[in-house]
């Protein structure tokens, strides 16, 4: 039986400022993000993680660095990099950019998961690379696995893990370092926790 722990990376200044990140913007955690990462570590350091998976972007590496520093094996997968938001990456959203984004969201709501921003990726494309990662995940012999990835990516990845269509992705909301847990037996996988944030209790006074 596998136990899978999936979190979003900690907060960055771009998160705080509302600047679009995506797959080509390689930001670091800010002070709040580092507090979130430390709180997550202190809450879950007792678990016997066998391996840590991250994307190739440093905001995920920094979030789980305390686990990596313990000597837990660490593997990066570009397949779980954040969705590319195309021409909007690295920019503060203008009214025009927000309108473009809303048009794409409206298409997703209609079931057109191939819709995307100019020069960006669609959920359907992201799902394909998530499925590559999931297939490798199921082949792992390790039993307790920690994964750190990204906001939109995690919505798609949860669908891929559960074998669901992308019409479910908007059901999976999460904050920075919000935790999902799954239990897998053979190729059956069950969602146990969704967007769990109880580790924030340790830092509530620090981020108010």
Backbone as JSON, one array per atom type, in Angstrom:
{
  "sequence": "XXXXXXXXXXXXXXXXXXXXXXXXXXXXXXXXXXXXXXXXXXXXXXXXXXXXXXXXXXXXXXXXXXXXXXXXXXXXXXXXXXXXXXXXXXXXXXXXXXXXXXXXXXXXXXXXXXXXXXXXXXXXXXXXXXXXXXXXXXXXXXXXXXXXXXXXXXXXXXXXXXXXXXXXXXXXXXXXXXXXXXXXXXXXXXXXXXXXXXXXXXXXXXXX",
  "N": [[0.84, -1.2, 0.0], [0.53, 2.2, -0.87], [1.13, 5.45, 0.45], [0.42, 8.68, -0.38], [1.46, 11.97, -0.36], [0.59, 15.12, -1.26], [1.5, 18.39, -1.95], [1.07, 21.92, -2.53], [3.5, 24.36, -3.51], [5.14, 26.71, -1.23], [4.31, 30.18, -0.43], [5.18, 32.78, -2.77], [6.7, 35.96, -3.64], [5.51, 36.76, -6.02], [3.08, 35.34, -5.95], [1.9, 36.75, -3.82], [1.72, 39.32, -4.87], [0.06, 39.0, -6.99], [1.06, 38.38, -9.5], [1.46, 36.61, -12.51], [2.73, 33.34, -12.6], [3.48, 30.43, -13.58], [5.13, 28.12, -15.86], [7.55, 29.06, -16.79], [8.58, 30.96, -15.15], [10.75, 31.27, -12.58], [10.57, 31.49, -9.56], [11.51, 32.25, -6.11], [10.67, 31.23, -2.71], [8.98, 33.52, -0.51], [9.22, 35.26, 2.7], [6.91, 34.47, 4.1], [6.28, 32.14, 2.7], [8.49, 30.56, 3.36], [8.03, 30.25, 6.09], [5.64, 28.79, 5.95], [6.59, 26.45, 4.73], [8.35, 25.53, 6.71], [6.57, 25.11, 8.82], [5.03, 23.06, 7.73], [6.98, 21.07, 7.54], [7.65, 20.7, 10.27], [5.27, 19.66, 11.19], [4.98, 17.27, 9.78], [7.37, 15.91, 9.82], [7.78, 13.59, 11.2], [6.85, 11.51, 9.7], [7.56, 8.58, 7.75], [8.87, 9.24, 5.12], [9.77, 7.89, 2.01], [10.66, 8.85, -0.4], [11.01, 11.91, -2.22], [9.3, 13.87, -4.52], [9.54, 16.55, -6.81], [8.66, 19.38, -8.9], [10.62, 20.82, -11.59], [11.11, 23.36, -10.8], [12.31, 25.94, -8.65], [10.78, 26.89, -6.5], [9.3, 24.76, -5.6], [11.32, 23.03, -4.76], [12.47, 24.47, -2.64], [10.37, 24.46, -0.83], [10.18, 21.85, 0.16], [12.7, 21.43, 1.09], [13.66, 20.99, 3.81], [12.98, 18.28, 4.21], [14.47, 17.05, 2.21], [16.99, 17.71, 3.11], [17.18, 16.0, 5.23], [18.1, 13.77, 4.09], [16.43, 12.25, 2.56], [15.71, 10.57, -0.44], [15.53, 12.41, -3.51], [13.75, 13.42, -6.35], [13.46, 15.19, -9.36], [10.83, 16.15, -11.53], [10.08, 17.37, -14.6], [7.67, 17.01, -15.75], [5.75, 17.67, -13.9], [5.87, 20.4, -13.7], [4.49, 23.72, -13.37], [1.47, 24.64, -15.14], [1.85, 26.24, -18.3], [1.26, 29.61, -18.69], [1.58, 31.11, -20.9], [1.75, 34.14, -22.74], [1.17, 35.68, -20.54], [2.81, 35.17, -18.39], [4.9, 36.18, -15.71], [3.89, 38.71, -15.53], [1.88, 41.37, -14.18], [-1.58, 41.04, -13.96], [-3.48, 42.76, -16.32], [-6.56, 44.52, -17.13], [-7.25, 43.69, -19.68], [-5.75, 41.32, -19.92], [-6.97, 39.84, -17.87], [-9.5, 39.57, -18.96], [-8.93, 37.96, -21.17], [-8.07, 35.67, -19.83], [-10.45, 34.98, -18.51], [-12.05, 34.29, -20.68], [-10.83, 31.92, -21.5], [-11.23, 30.36, -19.19], [-14.02, 30.23, -19.3], [-14.35, 28.65, -21.56], [-13.24, 26.27, -20.59], [-15.19, 25.68, -18.68], [-17.23, 24.95, -20.34], [-16.37, 22.54, -21.16], [-14.33, 22.46, -22.98], [-11.31, 21.58, -22.94], [-9.04, 22.01, -24.32], [-8.65, 24.61, -24.75], [-6.61, 27.53, -24.45], [-4.33, 30.1, -23.29], [-2.6, 32.5, -25.37], [0.38, 31.2, -26.59], [0.54, 29.5, -24.46], [-0.27, 26.6, -22.38], [-2.79, 24.05, -22.53], [-5.29, 22.6, -20.3], [-5.69, 19.96, -21.14], [-3.27, 19.29, -22.36], [-1.56, 19.51, -20.17], [-2.62, 17.51, -18.58], [-1.83, 15.25, -20.0], [0.97, 15.19, -19.59], [0.99, 14.98, -16.84], [-0.08, 12.43, -16.61], [2.01, 10.85, -17.52], [3.76, 11.17, -15.38], [2.17, 10.06, -13.29], [1.98, 7.39, -14.13], [4.64, 6.57, -13.78], [4.81, 6.97, -11.06], [3.09, 5.02, -10.01], [4.61, 2.82, -10.53], [6.62, 2.94, -8.71], [8.47, 1.53, -6.0], [8.51, 2.51, -3.5], [6.8, 3.26, -0.42], [5.8, 5.46, 1.04], [5.24, 8.6, 0.02], [6.2, 11.87, -0.88], [5.08, 14.68, -2.6], [5.68, 17.72, -4.22], [4.24, 20.34, -5.89], [2.38, 22.51, -7.98], [-0.11, 25.22, -8.25], [-2.34, 25.23, -10.4], [-1.41, 22.96, -11.68], [-1.59, 20.98, -9.66], [-4.36, 20.7, -9.41], [-4.97, 19.47, -11.83], [-3.34, 17.22, -11.62], [-4.46, 15.85, -9.43], [-6.88, 15.01, -10.58], [-5.81, 13.28, -12.53], [-4.55, 11.35, -10.89], [-6.78, 10.24, -9.62], [-8.14, 9.22, -11.72], [-10.05, 10.76, -12.97], [-12.04, 12.9, -15.11], [-11.23, 16.11, -16.6], [-13.24, 17.87, -16.03], [-13.62, 17.88, -13.35], [-11.62, 19.39, -12.18], [-11.89, 21.95, -11.07], [-12.94, 21.47, -8.62], [-10.92, 21.06, -6.87], [-9.54, 22.94, -4.89], [-6.86, 24.81, -3.37], [-4.6, 26.17, -0.97], [-1.36, 27.82, -0.64], [0.97, 25.41, 0.22], [-1.13, 23.77, 0.93], [-2.47, 20.56, 1.66], [-2.99, 17.41, 0.12], [-3.91, 14.04, 0.67], [-3.47, 10.65, -0.29], [-4.39, 7.22, -0.64], [-3.12, 4.29, -1.96], [-3.78, 1.14, -3.32], [-2.64, -1.45, -5.19], [-3.83, -0.61, -8.32], [-5.82, 1.0, -7.47], [-6.92, 4.0, -6.12], [-7.45, 6.27, -3.46], [-8.81, 9.3, -2.33], [-7.95, 10.88, 0.61], [-7.51, 13.18, 2.28], [-8.21, 16.63, 1.65], [-6.83, 19.63, 0.67], [-5.76, 20.17, 3.25], [-4.93, 22.16, 6.01], [-3.95, 22.28, 8.57], [-1.42, 22.49, 9.58], [-0.82, 25.17, 9.45], [-1.56, 26.29, 11.82], [0.57, 26.47, 13.55], [1.94, 28.72, 12.75], [0.25, 30.84, 12.65], [0.15, 33.31, 14.09], [2.42, 34.51, 13.15], [2.01, 35.25, 10.53], [-0.05, 36.96, 10.39]],
  "CA": [[0.0, 0.0, 0.0], [1.25, 3.47, -0.93], [0.53, 6.68, 0.95], [0.93, 9.78, -1.2], [1.21, 13.3, 0.21], [0.76, 16.1, -2.34], [1.31, 19.77, -1.52], [1.47, 23.04, -3.38], [4.66, 25.09, -2.97], [4.88, 27.85, -0.36], [4.04, 31.47, -1.07], [6.24, 33.6, -3.35], [6.29, 37.37, -3.78], [4.59, 36.86, -7.16], [1.76, 34.97, -5.43], [1.39, 37.84, -2.97], [1.48, 40.5, -5.69], [-0.88, 38.69, -8.07], [1.77, 38.27, -10.77], [1.32, 35.26, -13.06], [4.0, 32.6, -12.58], [3.53, 29.46, -14.66], [6.25, 27.18, -15.97], [8.8, 29.7, -17.22], [8.99, 31.92, -14.12], [11.38, 30.4, -11.57], [10.64, 32.33, -8.37], [11.82, 31.66, -4.8], [9.72, 31.51, -1.64], [9.18, 34.7, 0.33], [9.3, 34.93, 4.13], [5.72, 33.69, 4.46], [6.44, 30.81, 2.11], [9.45, 29.8, 4.16], [7.33, 29.88, 7.32], [4.71, 27.71, 5.61], [7.38, 25.24, 4.51], [8.86, 25.05, 8.0], [5.43, 24.58, 9.58], [4.69, 21.76, 7.15], [8.02, 20.13, 7.95], [7.53, 20.4, 11.7], [4.06, 18.86, 11.39], [5.03, 15.97, 9.11], [8.73, 15.35, 9.83], [7.78, 12.25, 11.83], [6.41, 10.48, 8.75], [8.71, 7.9, 7.15], [8.88, 9.41, 3.66], [10.8, 7.12, 1.31], [11.14, 9.59, -1.56], [10.39, 13.22, -2.46], [9.23, 14.31, -5.91], [9.18, 17.94, -7.04], [8.85, 19.84, -10.26], [11.97, 21.32, -11.83], [11.13, 24.77, -10.43], [12.92, 26.01, -7.32], [9.83, 27.14, -5.41], [8.94, 23.46, -5.02], [12.51, 22.5, -4.06], [12.63, 25.19, -1.38], [9.28, 24.1, 0.08], [10.44, 20.55, 0.8], [14.13, 21.33, 1.38], [13.95, 20.34, 5.09], [12.9, 16.82, 4.05], [15.62, 16.67, 1.4], [18.17, 17.84, 3.98], [17.23, 14.82, 6.1], [18.69, 12.67, 3.33], [15.41, 11.5, 1.81], [15.97, 10.67, -1.88], [14.77, 13.49, -4.15], [13.74, 13.33, -7.81], [12.73, 16.26, -10.03], [10.12, 15.79, -12.74], [9.55, 18.51, -15.35], [6.27, 16.69, -16.09], [4.83, 18.31, -12.96], [6.0, 21.85, -13.69], [3.22, 24.42, -13.48], [0.94, 24.93, -16.47], [2.32, 27.46, -18.93], [0.23, 30.63, -18.93], [1.89, 31.81, -22.13], [2.21, 35.53, -22.77], [0.88, 36.37, -19.28], [3.75, 34.82, -17.33], [5.8, 37.23, -15.25], [3.23, 40.01, -15.63], [0.7, 41.68, -13.38], [-2.71, 40.97, -14.88], [-4.24, 43.95, -16.69], [-7.96, 44.21, -17.42], [-7.27, 42.92, -20.93], [-5.26, 39.97, -19.61], [-8.0, 39.17, -17.08], [-10.57, 39.21, -19.89], [-8.44, 36.79, -21.93], [-8.08, 34.54, -18.9], [-11.84, 34.59, -18.27], [-12.53, 33.6, -21.88], [-10.31, 30.55, -21.44], [-11.97, 29.7, -18.11], [-15.38, 29.96, -19.79], [-14.24, 27.49, -22.45], [-13.08, 25.09, -19.73], [-16.49, 25.4, -18.05], [-18.05, 24.3, -21.37], [-15.79, 21.24, -21.46], [-13.26, 22.57, -23.98], [-10.07, 21.59, -22.16], [-7.93, 22.33, -25.21], [-8.52, 26.07, -24.79], [-5.42, 28.01, -23.74], [-3.86, 31.43, -23.6], [-1.59, 32.58, -26.43], [1.71, 30.66, -26.26], [0.47, 28.73, -23.23], [-0.7, 25.21, -22.42], [-4.16, 23.74, -22.17], [-5.4, 21.53, -19.31], [-5.55, 18.65, -21.79], [-1.84, 19.04, -22.54], [-0.99, 19.29, -18.84], [-3.08, 16.18, -18.13], [-0.99, 14.24, -20.66], [2.27, 15.05, -18.91], [0.71, 14.44, -15.5], [-0.3, 10.99, -16.71], [3.35, 10.26, -17.58], [4.25, 11.14, -13.99], [1.36, 9.1, -12.52], [2.38, 6.03, -14.51], [5.91, 6.28, -13.1], [4.52, 6.93, -9.63], [2.5, 3.72, -9.7], [5.65, 1.8, -10.65], [7.59, 3.09, -7.62], [8.37, 0.54, -4.93], [8.42, 3.22, -2.22], [5.46, 3.21, 0.16], [5.35, 6.75, 1.58], [5.77, 9.48, -1.01], [5.88, 13.29, -0.78], [5.15, 15.38, -3.89], [5.44, 19.16, -4.15], [4.08, 20.9, -7.23], [1.9, 23.88, -8.22], [-1.53, 25.48, -8.11], [-3.16, 24.61, -11.44], [-0.88, 21.61, -11.91], [-2.12, 20.04, -8.68], [-5.75, 20.43, -9.75], [-4.96, 18.49, -12.92], [-2.71, 15.99, -11.13], [-5.44, 15.12, -8.61], [-7.76, 14.33, -11.54], [-5.07, 12.16, -13.13], [-4.37, 10.32, -9.87], [-8.06, 9.6, -9.31], [-8.74, 8.72, -12.95], [-11.21, 11.59, -13.26], [-11.94, 13.85, -16.2], [-10.85, 17.47, -16.22], [-14.4, 18.63, -15.54], [-13.56, 17.89, -11.89], [-10.44, 20.07, -11.64], [-12.22, 23.13, -10.26], [-13.32, 21.02, -7.27], [-9.73, 20.85, -6.04], [-8.92, 24.2, -4.51], [-5.84, 24.66, -2.33], [-3.74, 27.31, -0.67], [0.06, 27.47, -0.63], [1.27, 24.25, 1.08], [-2.3, 22.94, 1.21], [-2.1, 19.15, 1.54], [-3.86, 16.29, -0.24], [-3.33, 12.72, 0.9], [-4.09, 9.55, -1.04], [-3.97, 5.86, -0.31], [-3.19, 3.46, -3.16], [-3.57, -0.3, -3.28], [-2.55, -1.84, -6.59], [-4.1, 0.59, -9.12], [-6.97, 1.7, -6.89], [-6.42, 5.1, -5.3], [-8.52, 6.93, -2.72], [-8.48, 10.6, -1.74], [-8.21, 10.84, 2.05], [-7.6, 14.56, 2.75], [-8.17, 17.63, 0.58], [-6.44, 20.99, 1.08], [-5.61, 20.24, 4.7], [-4.07, 23.3, 6.35], [-3.83, 22.4, 10.02], [-0.05, 22.88, 9.93], [-0.76, 26.63, 9.55], [-1.82, 26.73, 13.2], [1.85, 26.75, 14.21], [2.52, 30.0, 12.3], [-0.84, 31.8, 12.46], [0.49, 34.63, 14.64], [3.57, 35.07, 12.41], [1.65, 35.72, 9.19], [-1.18, 37.9, 10.48]],
  "C": [[0.88, 1.25, 0.0], [0.43, 4.55, -0.23], [1.22, 7.84, 0.24], [0.49, 11.09, -0.58], [1.56, 14.32, -0.87], [0.51, 17.5, -1.79], [1.66, 20.74, -2.65], [2.67, 23.72, -2.72], [4.21, 26.22, -2.05], [4.74, 29.15, -1.14], [5.32, 32.11, -1.62], [5.77, 35.05, -3.39], [5.32, 37.53, -4.95], [3.19, 36.41, -6.76], [1.12, 36.14, -4.69], [0.98, 39.05, -3.8], [0.5, 40.26, -6.83], [-0.24, 38.66, -9.44], [1.72, 36.81, -11.22], [2.68, 34.58, -13.08], [4.06, 31.6, -13.74], [4.83, 28.69, -14.7], [7.58, 27.83, -16.31], [9.31, 30.74, -16.23], [9.46, 31.13, -12.91], [11.64, 31.2, -10.29], [11.03, 31.52, -7.13], [10.69, 31.97, -3.82], [10.03, 32.85, -0.98], [9.19, 34.29, 1.8], [8.1, 34.11, 4.58], [5.82, 32.27, 3.93], [7.41, 29.94, 2.88], [8.85, 29.38, 5.5], [6.36, 28.72, 7.08], [5.46, 26.39, 5.43], [7.89, 24.66, 5.82], [7.74, 24.47, 8.85], [5.01, 23.21, 9.05], [5.7, 20.71, 7.59], [7.85, 19.74, 9.41], [6.33, 19.51, 11.99], [4.22, 17.44, 10.87], [6.42, 15.33, 9.09], [8.78, 13.95, 10.41], [7.4, 11.15, 10.85], [7.61, 9.88, 8.03], [8.72, 8.01, 5.62], [10.06, 8.65, 3.06], [11.43, 7.9, 0.17], [10.36, 10.89, -1.67], [10.44, 13.5, -3.95], [8.86, 15.79, -5.95], [9.16, 18.19, -8.54], [10.3, 20.28, -10.43], [12.13, 22.78, -11.42], [11.48, 24.94, -8.95], [11.94, 26.32, -6.2], [9.31, 25.84, -4.8], [10.12, 22.87, -4.25], [12.63, 23.13, -2.68], [11.56, 24.79, -0.36], [9.57, 22.81, 0.83], [11.91, 20.35, 1.15], [14.42, 20.69, 2.74], [13.88, 18.81, 5.03], [14.1, 16.31, 3.25], [16.89, 16.7, 2.24], [18.28, 16.7, 4.97], [17.87, 13.63, 5.39], [17.69, 11.82, 2.59], [15.71, 11.66, 0.32], [15.0, 11.65, -2.56], [14.9, 13.36, -5.66], [12.9, 14.48, -8.36], [12.07, 15.73, -11.3], [9.59, 17.06, -13.41], [8.09, 18.28, -15.74], [5.28, 17.32, -15.12], [5.19, 19.78, -12.72], [4.61, 22.48, -13.83], [2.78, 24.54, -14.93], [1.57, 26.22, -17.01], [1.14, 28.39, -19.19], [0.63, 31.56, -20.08], [2.34, 33.24, -21.94], [1.98, 36.26, -21.44], [1.92, 36.12, -18.19], [4.7, 35.97, -17.01], [5.2, 38.62, -15.27], [2.09, 40.13, -14.62], [-0.49, 41.71, -14.33], [-3.36, 42.35, -15.07], [-5.69, 43.54, -16.9], [-8.07, 43.36, -18.69], [-6.81, 41.49, -20.7], [-6.3, 39.19, -18.81], [-9.16, 38.74, -17.97], [-10.18, 38.0, -20.72], [-8.5, 35.53, -21.07], [-9.51, 34.05, -18.68], [-12.42, 33.87, -19.48], [-12.08, 32.14, -21.88], [-11.03, 29.75, -20.36], [-13.39, 29.34, -18.55], [-15.38, 28.76, -20.73], [-14.07, 26.21, -21.64], [-14.4, 24.69, -19.1], [-17.44, 24.72, -19.03], [-17.52, 22.91, -21.74], [-14.72, 21.26, -22.53], [-11.92, 22.71, -23.25], [-8.83, 21.73, -23.03], [-7.74, 23.84, -25.33], [-7.31, 26.5, -23.96], [-5.13, 29.44, -24.12], [-2.8, 31.39, -24.7], [-0.23, 32.14, -25.9], [1.72, 29.82, -24.99], [0.09, 27.28, -23.47], [-2.17, 25.1, -22.07], [-4.17, 22.7, -21.05], [-5.22, 20.14, -19.92], [-4.08, 18.3, -21.98], [-1.16, 18.76, -21.2], [-1.38, 17.91, -18.31], [-2.21, 15.08, -18.73], [0.34, 14.08, -19.95], [2.09, 14.6, -17.46], [0.54, 12.93, -15.55], [1.03, 10.25, -16.84], [3.91, 10.12, -16.18], [3.5, 10.1, -13.17], [1.76, 7.67, -12.85], [3.69, 5.64, -13.84], [5.71, 6.16, -11.59], [3.99, 5.56, -9.22], [3.53, 2.59, -9.78], [6.68, 1.87, -9.52], [7.37, 2.01, -6.56], [8.24, 1.2, -3.56], [6.98, 3.29, -1.74], [4.92, 4.55, 0.63], [6.03, 7.85, 0.78], [5.28, 10.91, -0.78], [6.09, 13.94, -2.14], [4.87, 16.86, -3.64], [5.37, 19.72, -5.57], [3.36, 22.26, -7.13], [0.38, 23.97, -8.22], [-2.42, 24.8, -9.14], [-2.7, 23.19, -11.7], [-1.5, 20.62, -10.94], [-3.59, 19.73, -8.93], [-5.83, 19.33, -10.83], [-4.39, 17.16, -12.43], [-3.67, 15.19, -10.26], [-6.41, 14.37, -9.51], [-7.07, 13.12, -12.15], [-4.87, 11.02, -12.13], [-5.65, 9.53, -9.63], [-8.75, 9.03, -10.54], [-9.99, 9.49, -13.34], [-10.95, 12.46, -14.49], [-11.65, 15.25, -15.69], [-12.03, 18.34, -15.8], [-14.43, 18.72, -14.02], [-12.48, 18.82, -11.33], [-10.77, 21.28, -10.79], [-12.69, 22.75, -8.86], [-12.13, 20.99, -6.32], [-8.99, 22.17, -5.81], [-7.87, 23.95, -3.42], [-5.06, 25.95, -2.18], [-2.27, 26.87, -0.8], [0.35, 26.51, 0.52], [0.03, 23.51, 1.55], [-2.03, 21.5, 0.82], [-3.27, 18.28, 1.09], [-3.15, 15.0, 0.18], [-4.17, 11.67, 0.18], [-3.57, 8.23, -0.5], [-4.18, 5.0, -1.56], [-2.92, 2.01, -2.84], [-3.71, -0.82, -4.7], [-2.82, -0.59, -7.44], [-5.39, 1.27, -8.68], [-6.43, 2.78, -5.95], [-7.59, 5.87, -4.71], [-8.0, 8.25, -2.17], [-8.9, 10.6, -0.28], [-8.41, 12.25, 2.61], [-7.49, 15.51, 1.57], [-7.89, 19.01, 1.15], [-6.38, 21.13, 2.6], [-4.58, 21.32, 5.05], [-3.77, 23.36, 7.84], [-2.4, 22.73, 10.47], [0.11, 24.39, 10.03], [-0.95, 27.12, 10.98], [-0.53, 27.13, 13.91], [2.41, 28.13, 13.86], [1.47, 31.09, 12.18], [-0.46, 33.2, 12.93], [1.61, 35.3, 13.84], [3.17, 35.69, 11.09], [0.44, 36.63, 9.21], [-0.7, 39.32, 10.18]]
}
